[in-house]
Coordinates of C-alpha atoms and ligand atoms in Angstrom, one line a residue:
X1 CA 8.3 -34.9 -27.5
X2 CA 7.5 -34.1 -31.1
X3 CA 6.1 -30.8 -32.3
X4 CA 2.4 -32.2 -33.1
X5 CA 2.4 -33.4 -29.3
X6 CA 3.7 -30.3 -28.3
X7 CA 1.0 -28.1 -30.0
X8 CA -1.8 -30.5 -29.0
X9 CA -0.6 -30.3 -24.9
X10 CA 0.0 -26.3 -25.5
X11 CA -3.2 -25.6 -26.3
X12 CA -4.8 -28.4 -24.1
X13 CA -2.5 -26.2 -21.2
X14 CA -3.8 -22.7 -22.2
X15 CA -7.1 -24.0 -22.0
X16 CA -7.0 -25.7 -18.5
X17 CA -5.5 -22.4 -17.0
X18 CA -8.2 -20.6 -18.4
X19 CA -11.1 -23.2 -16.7
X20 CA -9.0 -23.3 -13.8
X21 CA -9.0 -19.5 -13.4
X22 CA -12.6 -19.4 -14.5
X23 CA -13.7 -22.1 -11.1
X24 CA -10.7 -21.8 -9.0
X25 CA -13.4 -20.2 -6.8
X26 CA -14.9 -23.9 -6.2
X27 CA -11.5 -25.6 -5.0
X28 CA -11.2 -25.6 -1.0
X29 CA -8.6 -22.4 -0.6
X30 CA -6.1 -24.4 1.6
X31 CA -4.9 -27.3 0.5
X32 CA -6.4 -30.0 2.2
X33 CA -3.7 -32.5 2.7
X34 CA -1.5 -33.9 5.6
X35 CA 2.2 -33.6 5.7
X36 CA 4.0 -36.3 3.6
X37 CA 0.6 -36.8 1.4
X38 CA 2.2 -35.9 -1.9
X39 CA 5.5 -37.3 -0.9
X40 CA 4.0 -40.9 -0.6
X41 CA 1.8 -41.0 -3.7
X42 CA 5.2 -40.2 -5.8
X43 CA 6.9 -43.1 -7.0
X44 CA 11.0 -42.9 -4.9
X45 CA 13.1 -42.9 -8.2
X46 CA 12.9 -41.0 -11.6
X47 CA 11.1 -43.3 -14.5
X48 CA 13.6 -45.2 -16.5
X49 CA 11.9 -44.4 -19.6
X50 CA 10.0 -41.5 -20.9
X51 CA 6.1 -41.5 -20.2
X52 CA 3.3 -39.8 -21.9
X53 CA 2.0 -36.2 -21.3
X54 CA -1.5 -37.9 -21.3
X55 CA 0.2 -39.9 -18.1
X56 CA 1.9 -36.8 -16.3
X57 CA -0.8 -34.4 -17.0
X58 CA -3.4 -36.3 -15.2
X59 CA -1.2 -37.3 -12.5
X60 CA -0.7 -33.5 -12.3
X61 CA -4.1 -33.7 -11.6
X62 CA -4.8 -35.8 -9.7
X63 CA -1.5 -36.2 -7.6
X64 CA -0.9 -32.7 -7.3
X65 CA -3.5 -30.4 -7.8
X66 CA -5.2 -31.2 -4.7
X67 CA -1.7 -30.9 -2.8
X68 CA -2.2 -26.9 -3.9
X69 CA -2.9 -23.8 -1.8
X70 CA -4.9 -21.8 -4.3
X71 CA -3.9 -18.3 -4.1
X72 CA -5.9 -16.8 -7.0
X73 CA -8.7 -18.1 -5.3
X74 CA -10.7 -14.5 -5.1
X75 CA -11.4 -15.7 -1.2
X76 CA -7.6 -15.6 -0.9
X77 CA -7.6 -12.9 2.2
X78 CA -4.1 -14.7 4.0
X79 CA -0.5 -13.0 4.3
X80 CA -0.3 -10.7 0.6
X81 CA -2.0 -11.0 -2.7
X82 CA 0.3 -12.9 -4.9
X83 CA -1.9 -11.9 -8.0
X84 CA -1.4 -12.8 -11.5
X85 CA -3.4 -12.1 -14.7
X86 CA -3.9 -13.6 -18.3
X87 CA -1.9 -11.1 -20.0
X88 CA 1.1 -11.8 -17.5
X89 CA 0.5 -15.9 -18.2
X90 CA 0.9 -15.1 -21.4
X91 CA 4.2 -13.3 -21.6
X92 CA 5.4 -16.4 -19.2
X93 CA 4.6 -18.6 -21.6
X94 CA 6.6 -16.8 -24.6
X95 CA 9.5 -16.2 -21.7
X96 CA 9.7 -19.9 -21.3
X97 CA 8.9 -20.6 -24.8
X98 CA 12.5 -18.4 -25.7
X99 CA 14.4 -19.6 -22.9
X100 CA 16.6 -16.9 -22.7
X101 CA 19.1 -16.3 -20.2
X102 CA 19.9 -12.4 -19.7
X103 CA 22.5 -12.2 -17.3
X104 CA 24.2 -9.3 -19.9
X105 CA 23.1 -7.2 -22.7
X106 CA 25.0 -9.0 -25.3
X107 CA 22.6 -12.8 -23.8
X108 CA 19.2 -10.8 -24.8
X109 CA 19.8 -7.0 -26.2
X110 CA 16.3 -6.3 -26.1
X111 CA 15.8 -8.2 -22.5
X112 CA 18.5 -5.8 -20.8
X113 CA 16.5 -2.6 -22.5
X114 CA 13.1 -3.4 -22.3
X115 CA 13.8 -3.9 -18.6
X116 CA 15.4 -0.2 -18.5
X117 CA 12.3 1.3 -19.7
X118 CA 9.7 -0.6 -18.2
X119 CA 11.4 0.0 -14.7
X120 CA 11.0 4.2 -15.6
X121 CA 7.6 3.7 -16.8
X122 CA 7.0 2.3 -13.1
X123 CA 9.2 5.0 -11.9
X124 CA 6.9 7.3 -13.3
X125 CA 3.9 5.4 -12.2
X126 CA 4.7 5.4 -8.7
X127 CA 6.1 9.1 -8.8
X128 CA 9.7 8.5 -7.0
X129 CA 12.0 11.1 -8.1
X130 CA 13.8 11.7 -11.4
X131 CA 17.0 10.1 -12.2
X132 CA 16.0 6.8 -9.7
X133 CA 17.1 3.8 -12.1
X134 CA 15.6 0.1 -11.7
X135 CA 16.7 -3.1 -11.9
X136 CA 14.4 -6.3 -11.4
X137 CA 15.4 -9.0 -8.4
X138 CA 13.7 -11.7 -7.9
X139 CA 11.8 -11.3 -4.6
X140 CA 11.7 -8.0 -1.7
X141 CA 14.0 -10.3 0.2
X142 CA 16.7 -10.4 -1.8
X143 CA 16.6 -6.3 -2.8
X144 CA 17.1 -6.0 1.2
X145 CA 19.9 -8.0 1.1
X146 CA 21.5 -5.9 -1.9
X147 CA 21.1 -3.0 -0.7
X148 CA 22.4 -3.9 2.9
X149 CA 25.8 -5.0 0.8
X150 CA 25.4 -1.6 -0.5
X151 CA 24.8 0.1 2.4
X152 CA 27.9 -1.9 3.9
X153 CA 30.2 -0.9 1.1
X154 CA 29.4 2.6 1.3
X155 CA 30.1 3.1 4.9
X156 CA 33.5 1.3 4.2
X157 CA 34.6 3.1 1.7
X158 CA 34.0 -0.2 -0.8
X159 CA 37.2 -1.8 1.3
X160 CA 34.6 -4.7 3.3
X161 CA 34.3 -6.0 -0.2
X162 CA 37.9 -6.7 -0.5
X163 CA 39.5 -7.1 3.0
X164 CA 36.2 -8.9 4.7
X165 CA 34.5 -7.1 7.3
X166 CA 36.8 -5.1 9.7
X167 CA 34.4 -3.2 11.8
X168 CA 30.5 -3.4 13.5
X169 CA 28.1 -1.3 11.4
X170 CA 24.7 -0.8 13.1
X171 CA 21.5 -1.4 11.0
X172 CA 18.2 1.0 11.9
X173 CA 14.8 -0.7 11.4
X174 CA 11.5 -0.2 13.5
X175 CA 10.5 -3.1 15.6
X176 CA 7.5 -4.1 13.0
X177 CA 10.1 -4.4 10.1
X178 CA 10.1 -7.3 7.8
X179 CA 11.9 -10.7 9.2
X180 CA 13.8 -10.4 5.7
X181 CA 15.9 -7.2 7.3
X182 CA 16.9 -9.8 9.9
X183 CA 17.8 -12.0 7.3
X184 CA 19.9 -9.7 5.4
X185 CA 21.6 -8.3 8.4
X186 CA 22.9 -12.2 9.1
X187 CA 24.3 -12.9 5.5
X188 CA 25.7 -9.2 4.8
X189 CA 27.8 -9.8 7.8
X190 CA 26.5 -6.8 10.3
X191 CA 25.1 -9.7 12.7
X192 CA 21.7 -9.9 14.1
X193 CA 23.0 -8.4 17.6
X194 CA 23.6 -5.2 16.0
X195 CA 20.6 -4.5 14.9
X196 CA 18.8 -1.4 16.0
X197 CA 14.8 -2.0 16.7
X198 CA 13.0 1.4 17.0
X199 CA 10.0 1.3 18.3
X200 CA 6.5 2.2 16.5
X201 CA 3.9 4.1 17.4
X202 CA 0.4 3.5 17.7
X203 CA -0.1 3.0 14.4
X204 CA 2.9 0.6 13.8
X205 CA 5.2 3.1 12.3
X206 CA 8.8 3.9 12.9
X207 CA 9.3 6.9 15.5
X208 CA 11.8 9.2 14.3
X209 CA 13.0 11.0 17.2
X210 CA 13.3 7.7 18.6
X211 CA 15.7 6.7 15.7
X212 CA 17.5 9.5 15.8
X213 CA 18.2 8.8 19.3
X214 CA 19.6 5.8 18.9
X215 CA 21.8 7.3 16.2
X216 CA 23.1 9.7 18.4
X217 CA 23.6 7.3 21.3
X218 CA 25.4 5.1 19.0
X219 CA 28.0 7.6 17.7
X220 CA 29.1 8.5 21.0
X221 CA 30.1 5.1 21.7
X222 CA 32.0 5.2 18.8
X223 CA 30.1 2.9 17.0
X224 CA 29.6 2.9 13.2
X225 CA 25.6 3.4 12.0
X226 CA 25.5 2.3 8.3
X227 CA 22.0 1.8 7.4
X228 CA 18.0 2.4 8.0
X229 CA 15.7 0.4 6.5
X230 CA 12.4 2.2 6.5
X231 CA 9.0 0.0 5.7
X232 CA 6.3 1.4 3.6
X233 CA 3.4 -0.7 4.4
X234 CA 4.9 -3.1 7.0
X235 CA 3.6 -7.1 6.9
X236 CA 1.2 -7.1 10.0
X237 CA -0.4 -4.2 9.9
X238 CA 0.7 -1.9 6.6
X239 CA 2.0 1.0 9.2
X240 CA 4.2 3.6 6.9
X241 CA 7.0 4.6 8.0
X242 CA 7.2 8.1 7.9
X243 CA 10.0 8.9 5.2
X244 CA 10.3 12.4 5.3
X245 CA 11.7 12.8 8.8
X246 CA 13.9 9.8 8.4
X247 CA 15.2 10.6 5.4
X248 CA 16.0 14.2 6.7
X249 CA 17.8 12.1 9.4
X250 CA 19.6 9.7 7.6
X251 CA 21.0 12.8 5.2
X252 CA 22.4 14.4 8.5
X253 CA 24.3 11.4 10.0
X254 CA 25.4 10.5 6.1
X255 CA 23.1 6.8 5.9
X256 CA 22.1 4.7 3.4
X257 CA 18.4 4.8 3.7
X258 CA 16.4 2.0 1.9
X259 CA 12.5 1.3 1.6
X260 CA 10.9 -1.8 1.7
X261 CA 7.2 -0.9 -0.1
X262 CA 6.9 -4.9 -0.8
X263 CA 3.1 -4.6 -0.6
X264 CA 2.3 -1.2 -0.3
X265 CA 4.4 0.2 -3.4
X266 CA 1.9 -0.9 -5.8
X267 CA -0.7 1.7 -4.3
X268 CA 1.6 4.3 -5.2
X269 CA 0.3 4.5 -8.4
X270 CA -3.4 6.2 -7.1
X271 CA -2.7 10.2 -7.0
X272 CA -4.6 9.7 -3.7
X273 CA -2.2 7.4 -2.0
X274 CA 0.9 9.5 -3.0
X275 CA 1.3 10.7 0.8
X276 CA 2.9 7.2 1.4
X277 CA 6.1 8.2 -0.2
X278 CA 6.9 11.6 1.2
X279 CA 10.0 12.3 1.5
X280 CA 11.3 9.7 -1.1
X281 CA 13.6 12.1 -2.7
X282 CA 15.5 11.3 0.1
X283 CA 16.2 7.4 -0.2
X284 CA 18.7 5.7 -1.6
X285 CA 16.8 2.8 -2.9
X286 CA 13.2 1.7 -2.9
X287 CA 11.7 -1.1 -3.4
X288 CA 8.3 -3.3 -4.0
X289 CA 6.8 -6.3 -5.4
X290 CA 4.7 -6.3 -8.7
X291 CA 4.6 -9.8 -8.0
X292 CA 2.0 -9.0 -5.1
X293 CA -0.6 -6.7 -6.1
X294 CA -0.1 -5.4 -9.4
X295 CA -0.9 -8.6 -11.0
X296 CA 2.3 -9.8 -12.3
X297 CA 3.3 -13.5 -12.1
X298 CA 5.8 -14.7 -9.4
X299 CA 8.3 -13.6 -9.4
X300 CA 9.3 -10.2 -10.3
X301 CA 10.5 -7.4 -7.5
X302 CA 11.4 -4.4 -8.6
X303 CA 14.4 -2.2 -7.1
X304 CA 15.5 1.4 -7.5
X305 CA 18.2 3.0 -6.6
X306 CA 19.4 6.2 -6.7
X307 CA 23.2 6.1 -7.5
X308 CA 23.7 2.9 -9.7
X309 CA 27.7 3.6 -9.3
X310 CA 27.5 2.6 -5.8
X311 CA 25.4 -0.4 -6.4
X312 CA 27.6 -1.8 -9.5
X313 CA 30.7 -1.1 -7.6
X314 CA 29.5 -3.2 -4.7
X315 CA 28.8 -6.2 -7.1
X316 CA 30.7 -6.0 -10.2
X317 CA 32.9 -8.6 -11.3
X318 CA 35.1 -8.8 -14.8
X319 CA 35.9 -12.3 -15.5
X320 CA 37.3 -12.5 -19.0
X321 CA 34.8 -14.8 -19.9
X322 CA 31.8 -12.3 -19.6
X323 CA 33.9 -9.7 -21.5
X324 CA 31.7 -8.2 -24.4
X325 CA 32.7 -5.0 -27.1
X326 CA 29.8 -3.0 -25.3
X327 CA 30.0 -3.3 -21.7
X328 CA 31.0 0.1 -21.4
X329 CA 28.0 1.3 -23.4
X330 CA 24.9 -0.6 -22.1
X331 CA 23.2 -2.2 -18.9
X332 CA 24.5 -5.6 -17.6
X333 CA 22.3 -6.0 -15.5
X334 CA 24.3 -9.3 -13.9
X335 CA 26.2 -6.3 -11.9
X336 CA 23.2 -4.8 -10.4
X337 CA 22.9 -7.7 -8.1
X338 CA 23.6 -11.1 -6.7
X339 CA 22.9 -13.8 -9.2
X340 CA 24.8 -14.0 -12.7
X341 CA 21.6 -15.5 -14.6
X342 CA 18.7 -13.6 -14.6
X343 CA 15.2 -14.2 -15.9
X344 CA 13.8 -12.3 -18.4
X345 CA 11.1 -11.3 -15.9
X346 CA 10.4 -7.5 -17.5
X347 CA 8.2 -9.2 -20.5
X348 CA 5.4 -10.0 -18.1
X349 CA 5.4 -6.5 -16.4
X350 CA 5.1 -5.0 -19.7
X351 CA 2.7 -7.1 -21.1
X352 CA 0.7 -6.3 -17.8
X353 CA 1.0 -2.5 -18.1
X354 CA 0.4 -2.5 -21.6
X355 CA -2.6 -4.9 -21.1
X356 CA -4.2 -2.9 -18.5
X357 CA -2.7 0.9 -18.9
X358 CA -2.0 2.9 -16.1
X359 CA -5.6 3.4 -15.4
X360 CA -7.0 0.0 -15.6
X361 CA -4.0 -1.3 -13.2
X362 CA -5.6 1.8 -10.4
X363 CA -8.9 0.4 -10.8
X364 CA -8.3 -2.7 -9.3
X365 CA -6.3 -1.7 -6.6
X366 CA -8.8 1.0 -6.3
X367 CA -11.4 -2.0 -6.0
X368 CA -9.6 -3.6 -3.5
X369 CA -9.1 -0.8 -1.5
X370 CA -12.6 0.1 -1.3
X371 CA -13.5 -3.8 -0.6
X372 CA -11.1 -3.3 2.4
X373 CA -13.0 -0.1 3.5
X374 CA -16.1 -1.8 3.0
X375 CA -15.2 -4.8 5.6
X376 CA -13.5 -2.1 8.2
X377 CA -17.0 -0.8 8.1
X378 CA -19.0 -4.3 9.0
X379 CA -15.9 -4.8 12.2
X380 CA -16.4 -1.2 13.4
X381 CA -20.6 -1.7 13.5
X382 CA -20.0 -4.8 15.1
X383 CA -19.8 -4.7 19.1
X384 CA -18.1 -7.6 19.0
X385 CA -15.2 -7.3 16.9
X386 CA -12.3 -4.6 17.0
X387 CA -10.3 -2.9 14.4
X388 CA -6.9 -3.0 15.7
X389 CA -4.9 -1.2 13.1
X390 CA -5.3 1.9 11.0
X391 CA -6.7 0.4 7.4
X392 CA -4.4 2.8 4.9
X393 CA -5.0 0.3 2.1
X394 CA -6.2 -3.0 1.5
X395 CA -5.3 -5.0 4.8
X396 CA -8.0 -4.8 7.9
X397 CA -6.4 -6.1 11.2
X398 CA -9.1 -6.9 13.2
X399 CA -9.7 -9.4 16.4
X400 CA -13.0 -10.8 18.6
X401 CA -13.2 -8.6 21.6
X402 CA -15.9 -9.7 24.1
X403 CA -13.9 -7.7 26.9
X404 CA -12.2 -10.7 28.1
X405 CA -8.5 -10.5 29.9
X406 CA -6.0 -10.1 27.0
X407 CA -4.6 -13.1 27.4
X408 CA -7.9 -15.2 26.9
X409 CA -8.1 -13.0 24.0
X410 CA -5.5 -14.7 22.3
X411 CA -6.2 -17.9 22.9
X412 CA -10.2 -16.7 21.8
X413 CA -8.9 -14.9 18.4
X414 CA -6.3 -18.0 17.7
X415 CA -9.2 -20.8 18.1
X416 CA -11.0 -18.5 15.4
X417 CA -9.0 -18.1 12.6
X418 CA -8.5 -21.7 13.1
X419 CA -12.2 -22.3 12.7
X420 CA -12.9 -19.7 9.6
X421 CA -9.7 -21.4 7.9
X422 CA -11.2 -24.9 8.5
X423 CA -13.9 -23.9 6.4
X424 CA -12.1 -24.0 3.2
X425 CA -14.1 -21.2 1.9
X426 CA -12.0 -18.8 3.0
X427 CA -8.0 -18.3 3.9
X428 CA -6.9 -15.3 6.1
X429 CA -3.7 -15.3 8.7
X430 CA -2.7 -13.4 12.0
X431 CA 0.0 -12.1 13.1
X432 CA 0.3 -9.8 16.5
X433 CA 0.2 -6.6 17.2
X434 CA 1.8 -5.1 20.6
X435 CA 0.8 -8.1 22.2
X436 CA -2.6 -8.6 20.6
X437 CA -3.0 -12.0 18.8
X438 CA -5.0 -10.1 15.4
X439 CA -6.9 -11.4 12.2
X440 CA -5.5 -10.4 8.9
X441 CA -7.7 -9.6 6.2
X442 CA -5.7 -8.7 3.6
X443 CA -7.9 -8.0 0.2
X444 CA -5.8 -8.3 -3.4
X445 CA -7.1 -10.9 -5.7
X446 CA -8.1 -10.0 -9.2
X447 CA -11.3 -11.7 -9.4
X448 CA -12.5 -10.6 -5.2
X449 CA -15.7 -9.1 -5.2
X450 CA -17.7 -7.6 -2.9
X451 CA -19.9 -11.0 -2.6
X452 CA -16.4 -12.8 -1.7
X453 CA -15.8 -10.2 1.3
X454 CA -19.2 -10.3 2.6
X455 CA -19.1 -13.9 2.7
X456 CA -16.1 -14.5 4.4
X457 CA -17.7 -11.6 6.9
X458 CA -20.7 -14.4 7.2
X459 CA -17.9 -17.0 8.2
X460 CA -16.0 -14.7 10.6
X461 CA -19.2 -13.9 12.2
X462 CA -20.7 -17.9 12.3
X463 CA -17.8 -18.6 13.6
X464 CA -17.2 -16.3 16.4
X465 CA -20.6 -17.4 17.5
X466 CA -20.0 -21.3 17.2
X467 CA -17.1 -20.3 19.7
X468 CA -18.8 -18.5 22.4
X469 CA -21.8 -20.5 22.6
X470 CA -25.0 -19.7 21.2
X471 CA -26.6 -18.3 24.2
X472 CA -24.5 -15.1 24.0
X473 CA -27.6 -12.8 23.4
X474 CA -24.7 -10.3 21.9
X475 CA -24.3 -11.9 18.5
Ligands
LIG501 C1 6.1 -9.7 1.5 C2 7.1 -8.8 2.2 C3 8.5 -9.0 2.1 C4 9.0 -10.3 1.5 O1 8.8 -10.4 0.1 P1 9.5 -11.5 -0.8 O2 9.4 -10.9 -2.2 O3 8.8 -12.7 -0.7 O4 10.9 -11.6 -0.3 C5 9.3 -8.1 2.6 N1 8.9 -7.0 3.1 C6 7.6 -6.7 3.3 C7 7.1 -5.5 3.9 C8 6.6 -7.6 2.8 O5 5.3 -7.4 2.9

């Protein structure tokens, strides 16, 4: 492609993500295609010869655009906000424009140390305690995983890394933990069968005397605890685990304790959702998505961790070849976790926190916040409808409730999300909840307002009545 072409699709680009931003709000949420659609309107092989941009772009168009889920869409209520903003774009765009590839300081200098004080501005933000030092991975996923290596190397002394695994360590997570954990359990080597599920209380958060328990029970068997895996705002329900007695706990037995705050974390930055993390000067690690709700493009998750010697020394690796004069005066970052290349991924967070300021990034998780409140408010008047889950932040779990057997309930509640979704106006998902088959409204795009909650309200209700038949004098 020459340069002239380049410059004319650029700005062509820069101006269709604006206009696409700008109506996204008229696209059908969910895609609305069958499986194997998009796979049958591509051609089977590569193209011989180059084509034009004019050709790709508007089979980009047509070909895939309506093969997308549309997750900026401000009716986007389903699993988590993945939210992203012009400001991020932007930085994206320069990030791909440089092409760098920082897996160590000497590959991008200002890469390695822009990320170091970006991640202590956000340690700031958030309040976690003094000293904590970040590093950026790529999703929540694969920060569990690292710190489940770390957790492993710790209770070993650092010799699993070198002899293979010798002995069953136990891992400690409620039963409302992340399926990630699980995933990280099986690829760390502890093995799915030995991990711990503690049970929640009523409000879906971790019971520490329960934990505790198991613990003890565990030790007296001679078995090996390792590490707990607390959740700060858990995926079904945002219950917060409560880290100040399971921190004191996991200082007594001598446990890595680390804190999955994918969702959550980003609320950390209100003064008045500070409660969430008491107790954090107890954890090892901590970590949370800005690549969910604090409007930074995916991907970008963001990991801290309290003693960086333990987390190097579980990954580090001196092959001549990535030998530079300064190792032993800077950050290489390629040692604070699994992959080698890295993403310059800390341009985008800064451009996002200097775009917004601290105070501009709390009024829109404020906002969203208060539109969750908002719809809590509409479930609770209705007689109808339940709220099944406290609301701490921006996720209302809710279900139809006409006093039918629980089962029927289910089947009820499944049939209506399936009806809302249908729609195309409006994406939410479930998940359950001790049994109960729930709605998940979860509230976290940039542009939602309160006339986007109200009308998916309008659906939810329509719905519910096209379901149980309009001579129900209730509704
Ligand atoms: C979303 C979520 C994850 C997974 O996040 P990824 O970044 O996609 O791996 C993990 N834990 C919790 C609590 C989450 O909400």
């Amino acid at each position: 492609m020459d340069k002239e072409t380049f410059r004319k699709f650029g700005h062509e680009f820069v101006d269709w993500v604006v206009d696409y931003l700008d109506s996204v709000e008229d696209y059908p949420v969910r895609a609305q295609i069958k499986p194997g659609e998009t796979l049958n309107r591509l051609p089977d092989s590569a193209p011989l010869v180059g084509e034009s941009m004019e050709h790709i772009f508007k089979d980009f168009r047509e070909i895939i655009l309506p093969g997308m889920t549309h997750w900026q869409h401000p009716s986007w209520f389903a699993y988590f906000p993945a939210n992203n903003s012009p400001p991020s774009i932007l930085a994206e765009l320069l990030t791909a424009g440089m092409g760098a590839q920082c897996m160590i300081w000497e590959t991008s200098p200002a890469a390695a140390e822009l990320e170091e004080k970006v991640l202590e501005w956000l340690r700031q933000m958030l309040g976690l305690p003094e000293g904590m030092n970040g590093v950026i991975q790529d999703t929540a996923s694969t920060t569990t995983l690292v710190a489940l290596l770390t957790a492993r190397e710790k209770a070993t002394g650092f010799k699993s890394n070198r002899k293979g695994f010798q002995e069953k360590l136990f891992v400690y997570v409620s039963e409302e933990a992340h399926s990630s954990v699980e995933k990280g359990a099986k690829i760390a080597g502890y093995g799915t069968d030995n991990i711990r599920r503690i049970p929640a209380d009523e409000n879906f958060a971790m019971i520490p005397a329960h934990l505790e328990a198991a613990i003890v029970a565990d030790k007296k068997r001679n078995l090996k605890p390792a590490c707990v895996v607390a959740t700060v705002g858990t995926t079904s329900s945002s219950g917060i685990d409560p880290l100040k007695p399971i921190g004191e706990i996991c200082r007594s037995y001598g446990l890595y304790l680390h804190v999955d705050a994918a969702y959550a974390g980003t609320a950390a930055i209100l003064p008045e959702k500070k409660w969430m993390l008491e107790g954090v000067e107890h954890v090892d690690s901590f970590n949370f998505n800005p690549h969910k709700w604090m409007l930074t493009n995916f991907d970008c998750s963001v990991h801290f961790v309290k003693d960086p010697g333990s987390l190097i020394r579980t990954f580090e690796i001196h092959p001549e070849y990535l030998k530079t004069d300064v190792d032993a005066l800077v950050k290489n970052y390629r040692d604070w976790g699994i992959q080698l290349g890295r993403r310059f991924r800390a341009l985008k967070l800064w451009f996002v926190i200097r775009s917004y300021g601290i105070e501009g990034l709390q009024k829109v998780v404020r906002k969203h916040i208060h539109l969750a409140e908002l719809f809590k408010g509409w479930i609770e008047e209705h007689e109808l409808f339940e709220i099944v889950a406290p609301v701490h932040l921006s996720l209302v779990c809710f279900r139809l409730n006409d006093s039918r057997s629980e089962e029927e309930l289910n089947i009820l509640n499944r049939e209506l999300i399936e009806r809302i979704n249908q729609t195309g106006k409006v994406l939410l998902t479930q998940t359950t909840l001790k049994g109960k088959f729930v709605l998940r409204m979860a509230i976290g795009s940039r542009t939602t307002e309160e006339r986007h909650v109200h009308q998916a309200w309008e659906i939810i209700v329509s719905m519910a009545k096209d379901i149980l038949g309009k001579n129900n004098v209730n509704i």
